[in-house]
CSV table of C-alpha atoms in Angstrom, one decimal:
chain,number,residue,atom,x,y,z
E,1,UNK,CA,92.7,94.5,79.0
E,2,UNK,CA,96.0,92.1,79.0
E,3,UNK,CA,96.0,89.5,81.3
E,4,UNK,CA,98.6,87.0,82.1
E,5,UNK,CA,97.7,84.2,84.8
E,6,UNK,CA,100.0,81.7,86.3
E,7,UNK,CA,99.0,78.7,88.3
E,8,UNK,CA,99.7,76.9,90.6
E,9,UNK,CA,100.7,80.1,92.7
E,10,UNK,CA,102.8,77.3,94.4
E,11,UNK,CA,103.7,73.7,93.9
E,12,UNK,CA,106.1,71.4,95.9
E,13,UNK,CA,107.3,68.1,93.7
E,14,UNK,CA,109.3,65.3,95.1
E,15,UNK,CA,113.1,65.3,93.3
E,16,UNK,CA,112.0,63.8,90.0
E,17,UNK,CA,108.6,64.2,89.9
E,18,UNK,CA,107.6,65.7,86.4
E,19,UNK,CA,105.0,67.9,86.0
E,20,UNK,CA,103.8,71.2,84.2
E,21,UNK,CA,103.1,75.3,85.4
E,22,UNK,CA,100.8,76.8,83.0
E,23,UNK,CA,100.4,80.5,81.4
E,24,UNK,CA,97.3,81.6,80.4
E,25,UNK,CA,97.0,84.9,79.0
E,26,UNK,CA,94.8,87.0,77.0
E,27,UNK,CA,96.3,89.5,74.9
E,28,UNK,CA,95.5,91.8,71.7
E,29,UNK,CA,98.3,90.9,69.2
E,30,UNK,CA,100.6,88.5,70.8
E,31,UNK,CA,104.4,89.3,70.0
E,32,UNK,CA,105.7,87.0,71.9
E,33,UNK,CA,105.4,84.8,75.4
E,34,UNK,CA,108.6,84.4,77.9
E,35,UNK,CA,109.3,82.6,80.5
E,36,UNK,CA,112.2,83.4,83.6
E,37,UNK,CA,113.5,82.3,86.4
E,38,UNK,CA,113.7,84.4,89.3
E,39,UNK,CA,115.6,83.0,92.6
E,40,UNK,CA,114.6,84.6,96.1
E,41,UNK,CA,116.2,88.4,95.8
E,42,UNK,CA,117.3,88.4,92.6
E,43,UNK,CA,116.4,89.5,89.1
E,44,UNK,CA,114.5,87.0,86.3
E,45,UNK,CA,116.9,85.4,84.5
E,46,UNK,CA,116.0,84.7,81.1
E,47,UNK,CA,115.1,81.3,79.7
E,48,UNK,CA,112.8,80.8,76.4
E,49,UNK,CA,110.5,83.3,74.3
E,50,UNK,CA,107.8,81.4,72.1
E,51,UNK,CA,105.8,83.5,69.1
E,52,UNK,CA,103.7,81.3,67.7
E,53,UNK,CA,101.4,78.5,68.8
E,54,UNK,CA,102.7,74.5,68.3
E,55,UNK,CA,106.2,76.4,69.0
E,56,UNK,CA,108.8,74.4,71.6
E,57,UNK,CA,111.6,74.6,73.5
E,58,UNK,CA,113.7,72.9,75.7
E,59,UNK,CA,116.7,73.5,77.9
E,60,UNK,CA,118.4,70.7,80.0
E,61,UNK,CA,114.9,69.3,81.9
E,62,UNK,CA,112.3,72.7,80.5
E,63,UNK,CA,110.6,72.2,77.9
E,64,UNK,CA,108.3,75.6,76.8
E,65,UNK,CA,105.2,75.2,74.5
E,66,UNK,CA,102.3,77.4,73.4
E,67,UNK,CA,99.2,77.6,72.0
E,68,UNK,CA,96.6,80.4,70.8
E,69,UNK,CA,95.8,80.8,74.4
E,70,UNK,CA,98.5,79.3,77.0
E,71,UNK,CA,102.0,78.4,77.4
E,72,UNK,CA,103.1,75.4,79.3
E,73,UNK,CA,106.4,75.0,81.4
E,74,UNK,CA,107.0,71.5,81.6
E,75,UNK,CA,109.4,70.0,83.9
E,76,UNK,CA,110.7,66.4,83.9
E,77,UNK,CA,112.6,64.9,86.6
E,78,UNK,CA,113.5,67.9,88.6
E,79,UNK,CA,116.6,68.4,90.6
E,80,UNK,CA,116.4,70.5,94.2
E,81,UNK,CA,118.5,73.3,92.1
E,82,UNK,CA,115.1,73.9,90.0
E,83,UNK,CA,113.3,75.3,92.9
E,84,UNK,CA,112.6,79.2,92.0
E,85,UNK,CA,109.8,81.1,90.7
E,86,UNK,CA,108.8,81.0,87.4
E,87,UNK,CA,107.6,84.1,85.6
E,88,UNK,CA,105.9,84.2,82.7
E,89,UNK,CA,105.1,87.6,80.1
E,90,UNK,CA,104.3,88.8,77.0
E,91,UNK,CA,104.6,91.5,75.1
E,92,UNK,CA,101.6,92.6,73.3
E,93,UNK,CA,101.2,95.6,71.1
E,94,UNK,CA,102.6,98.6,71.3
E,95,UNK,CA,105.0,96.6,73.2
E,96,UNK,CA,103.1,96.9,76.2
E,97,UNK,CA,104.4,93.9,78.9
E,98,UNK,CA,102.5,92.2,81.4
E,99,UNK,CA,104.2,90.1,84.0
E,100,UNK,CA,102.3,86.9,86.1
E,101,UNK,CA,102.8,86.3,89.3
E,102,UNK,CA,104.8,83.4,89.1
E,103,UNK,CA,104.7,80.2,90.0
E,104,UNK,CA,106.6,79.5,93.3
E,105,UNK,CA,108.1,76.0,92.6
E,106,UNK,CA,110.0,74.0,95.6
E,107,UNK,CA,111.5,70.6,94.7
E,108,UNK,CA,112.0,68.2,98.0
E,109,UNK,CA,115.6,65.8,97.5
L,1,UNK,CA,123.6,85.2,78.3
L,2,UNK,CA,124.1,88.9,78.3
L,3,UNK,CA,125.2,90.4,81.1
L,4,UNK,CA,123.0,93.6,82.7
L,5,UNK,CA,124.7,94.9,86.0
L,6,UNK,CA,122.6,96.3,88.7
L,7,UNK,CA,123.9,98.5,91.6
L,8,UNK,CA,123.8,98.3,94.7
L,9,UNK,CA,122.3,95.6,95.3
L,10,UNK,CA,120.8,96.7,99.1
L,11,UNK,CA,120.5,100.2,100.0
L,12,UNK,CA,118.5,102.1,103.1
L,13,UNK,CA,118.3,105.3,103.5
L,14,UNK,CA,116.3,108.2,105.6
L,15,UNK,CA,112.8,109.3,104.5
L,16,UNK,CA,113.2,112.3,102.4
L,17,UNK,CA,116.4,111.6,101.1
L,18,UNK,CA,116.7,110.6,97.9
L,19,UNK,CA,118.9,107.4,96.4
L,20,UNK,CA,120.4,106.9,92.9
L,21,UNK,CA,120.1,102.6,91.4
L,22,UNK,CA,122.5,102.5,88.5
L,23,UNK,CA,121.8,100.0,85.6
L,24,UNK,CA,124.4,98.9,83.3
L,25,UNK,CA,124.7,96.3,80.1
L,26,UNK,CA,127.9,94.6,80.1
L,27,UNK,CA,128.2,93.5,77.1
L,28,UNK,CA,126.2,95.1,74.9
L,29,UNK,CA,124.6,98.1,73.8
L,30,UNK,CA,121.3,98.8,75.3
L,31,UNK,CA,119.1,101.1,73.1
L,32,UNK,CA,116.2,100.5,75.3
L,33,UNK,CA,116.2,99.7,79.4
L,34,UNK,CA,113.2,99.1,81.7
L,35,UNK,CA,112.3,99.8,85.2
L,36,UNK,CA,110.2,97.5,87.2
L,37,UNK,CA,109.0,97.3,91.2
L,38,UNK,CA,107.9,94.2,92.8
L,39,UNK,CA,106.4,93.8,96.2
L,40,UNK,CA,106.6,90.9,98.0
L,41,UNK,CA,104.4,87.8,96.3
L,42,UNK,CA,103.1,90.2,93.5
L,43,UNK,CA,104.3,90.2,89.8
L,44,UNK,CA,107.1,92.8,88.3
L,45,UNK,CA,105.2,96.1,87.3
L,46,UNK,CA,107.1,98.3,85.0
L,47,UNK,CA,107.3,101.7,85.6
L,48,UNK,CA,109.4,103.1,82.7
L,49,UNK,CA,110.5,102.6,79.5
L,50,UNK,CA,113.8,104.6,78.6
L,51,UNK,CA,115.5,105.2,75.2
L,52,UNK,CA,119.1,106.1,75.0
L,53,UNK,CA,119.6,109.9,74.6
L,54,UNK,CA,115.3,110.4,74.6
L,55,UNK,CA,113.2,111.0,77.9
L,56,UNK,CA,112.0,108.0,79.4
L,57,UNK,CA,108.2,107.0,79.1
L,58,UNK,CA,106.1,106.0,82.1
L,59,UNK,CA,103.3,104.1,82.9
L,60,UNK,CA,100.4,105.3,84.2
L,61,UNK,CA,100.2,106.3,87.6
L,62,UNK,CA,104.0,106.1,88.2
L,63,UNK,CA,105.0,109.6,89.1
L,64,UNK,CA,108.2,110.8,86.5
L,65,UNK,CA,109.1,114.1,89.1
L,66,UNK,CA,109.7,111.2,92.1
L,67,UNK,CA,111.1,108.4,90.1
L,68,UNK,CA,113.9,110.4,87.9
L,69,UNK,CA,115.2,108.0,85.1
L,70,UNK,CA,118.5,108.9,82.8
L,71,UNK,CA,119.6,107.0,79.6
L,72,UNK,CA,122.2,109.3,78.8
L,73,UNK,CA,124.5,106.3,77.0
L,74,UNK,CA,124.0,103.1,75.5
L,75,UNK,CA,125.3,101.4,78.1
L,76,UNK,CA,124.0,103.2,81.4
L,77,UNK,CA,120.6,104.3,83.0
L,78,UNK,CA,119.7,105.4,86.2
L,79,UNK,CA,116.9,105.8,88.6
L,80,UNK,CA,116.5,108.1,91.0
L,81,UNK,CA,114.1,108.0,94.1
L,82,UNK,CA,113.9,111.4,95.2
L,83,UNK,CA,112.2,112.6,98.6
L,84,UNK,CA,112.0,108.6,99.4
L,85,UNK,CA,109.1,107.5,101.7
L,86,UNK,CA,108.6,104.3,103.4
L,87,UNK,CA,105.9,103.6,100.9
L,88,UNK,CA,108.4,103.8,98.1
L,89,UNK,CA,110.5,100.8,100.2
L,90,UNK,CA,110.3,98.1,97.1
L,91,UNK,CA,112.2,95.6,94.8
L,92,UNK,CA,113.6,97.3,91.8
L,93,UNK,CA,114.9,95.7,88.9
L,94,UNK,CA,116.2,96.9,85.6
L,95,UNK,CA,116.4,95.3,82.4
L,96,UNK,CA,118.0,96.2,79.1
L,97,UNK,CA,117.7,95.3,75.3
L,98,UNK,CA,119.2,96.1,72.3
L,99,UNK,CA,117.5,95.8,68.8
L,100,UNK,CA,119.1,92.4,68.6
L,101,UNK,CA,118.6,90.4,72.1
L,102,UNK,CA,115.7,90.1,74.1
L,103,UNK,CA,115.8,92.2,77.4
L,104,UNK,CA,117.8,90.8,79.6
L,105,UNK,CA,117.7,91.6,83.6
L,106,UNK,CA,119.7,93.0,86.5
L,107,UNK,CA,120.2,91.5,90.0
L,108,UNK,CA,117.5,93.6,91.5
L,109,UNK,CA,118.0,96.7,94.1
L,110,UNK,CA,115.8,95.9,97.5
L,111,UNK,CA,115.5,99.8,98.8
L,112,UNK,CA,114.5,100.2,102.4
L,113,UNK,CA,113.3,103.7,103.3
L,114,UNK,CA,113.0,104.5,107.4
C-alpha cells in the first residue's frame, strides 16, 4: 500500500533557526513527490515537485531534495511568515495520490 | 501561479438540505479537477477525480449518489452535498490541472451542517 509519512507532526523554531521536515514515503512507481504549503483555513498552495532522486530545489529560504526513499524540506533562517503546514504527496501509478499529514511548523520572532 | 477559484468559502446549512461548492480555474483550462475532504489535524483525502465532459471517478468508499460532482466545461466543476448530515460537516478543497501544469488548488470550502 502507498504510504506517505511526515515528521515532526509539529515543530516550533526560533526566527532563524534552520532546520529540515522530512517525507518518507513508500510507493510502487514514483511519478513524482510535492510539497505545499497550507495556511490555517485555506487550500495548499503549491511549491516544488521532485521526480527523481539527487533532484533539488529551492525557493527564497526552501530548499526540496529527494532520494529513493524520502524527501527533505529544508528551511534556513526562517522568518515568522513561514509558519504553516507543510504537506507533502506523491503520485504513484495509476495516478493514485496520497497526501501526509503535514508538518505543522510555527516560527517564534 | 495559476489561479483555481473556490466558492464559497464558508457555508452552513440545515441537515437534509443539500449545498452546491463551485470550483473554477482562472486562468487556464482544467482537463482534469479533484475533490478532497480534510478533517481537522488529518491529511487531504481525495474523493474524486473528474474529467471534463466524462463522469467523475471516486475513490473507494466515497458515495457518488451523496457527493454529486459535474465537469461539464473546462473551466468549471461542481460538488454537490445532497441530503447533508452533520457527519458530512468537513473541509473541502478542489484542485485542477491541465495536461501542462501541475494541479493547482482552491481556497478550500469549510461546510457546517446543523
Amino acid at each position: 500500500e502507498d504510504q506517505v509519512t511526515q515528521s515532526p507532526e509539529a515543530l516550533r523554531l526560533q526566527e532563524g533557526e534552520s532546520s529540515s521536515l522530512n517525507c518518507s514515503y513508500t510507493v510502487s512507481g514514483l511519478r513524482g513527490l510535492f510539497w505545499y504549503r497550507q495556511d490555517p483555513g485555506k487550500g495548499p498552495e503549491f511549491l516544488f515537485t521532485l521526480y527523481s532522486a539527487g533532484e533539488e530545489k529551492e525557493k527564497e529560504r526552501l530548499k526540496a531534495t529527494l532520494t529513493k526513499k524520502e524527501s527533505f524540506l529544508h528551511i534556513t533562517a526562517p522568518k515568522p511568515e513561514d509558519s504553516a503546514t507543510y504537506l507533502c504527496r506523491h503520485r504513484g501509478g495509476y495516478q493514485k495520490v496520497t497526501f501526509g499529514i503535514g508538518t505543522k511548523l510555527q516560527v517564534i520572532p | 501561479g495559476a489561479v483555481v477559484s473556490q466558492h464559497p468559502s464558508r457555508v452552513i446549512c440545515k441537515s437534509g438540505t443539500s449545498v452546491k461548492i463551485e470550483c473554477r480555474s482562472l486562468d487556464f483550462q482544467a482537463t482534469t479537477m479533484f475533490w478532497y475532504r480534510q478533517f481537522p489535524k488529518q491529511s487531504l483525502m481525495l474523493m474524486a477525480t473528474s474529467n471534463e465532459g466524462s463522469k467523475a471517478t471516486y475513490e473507494q468508499g466515497v458515495e457518488k449518489d451523496k457527493f454529486l460532482i459535474n465537469h461539464a466545461s473546462l473551466t468549471l466543476s461542481t460538488l454537490t452535498v445532497t441530503s447533508a448530515h452533520p457527519e458530512d460537516s468537513s473541509f473541502y478543497i478542489c484542485s485542477a490541472r491541465s495536461p501542462n501544469t501541475e494541479a493547482f488548488f482552491g481556497q478550500g470550502t469549510r461546510l457546517t451542517v446543523v
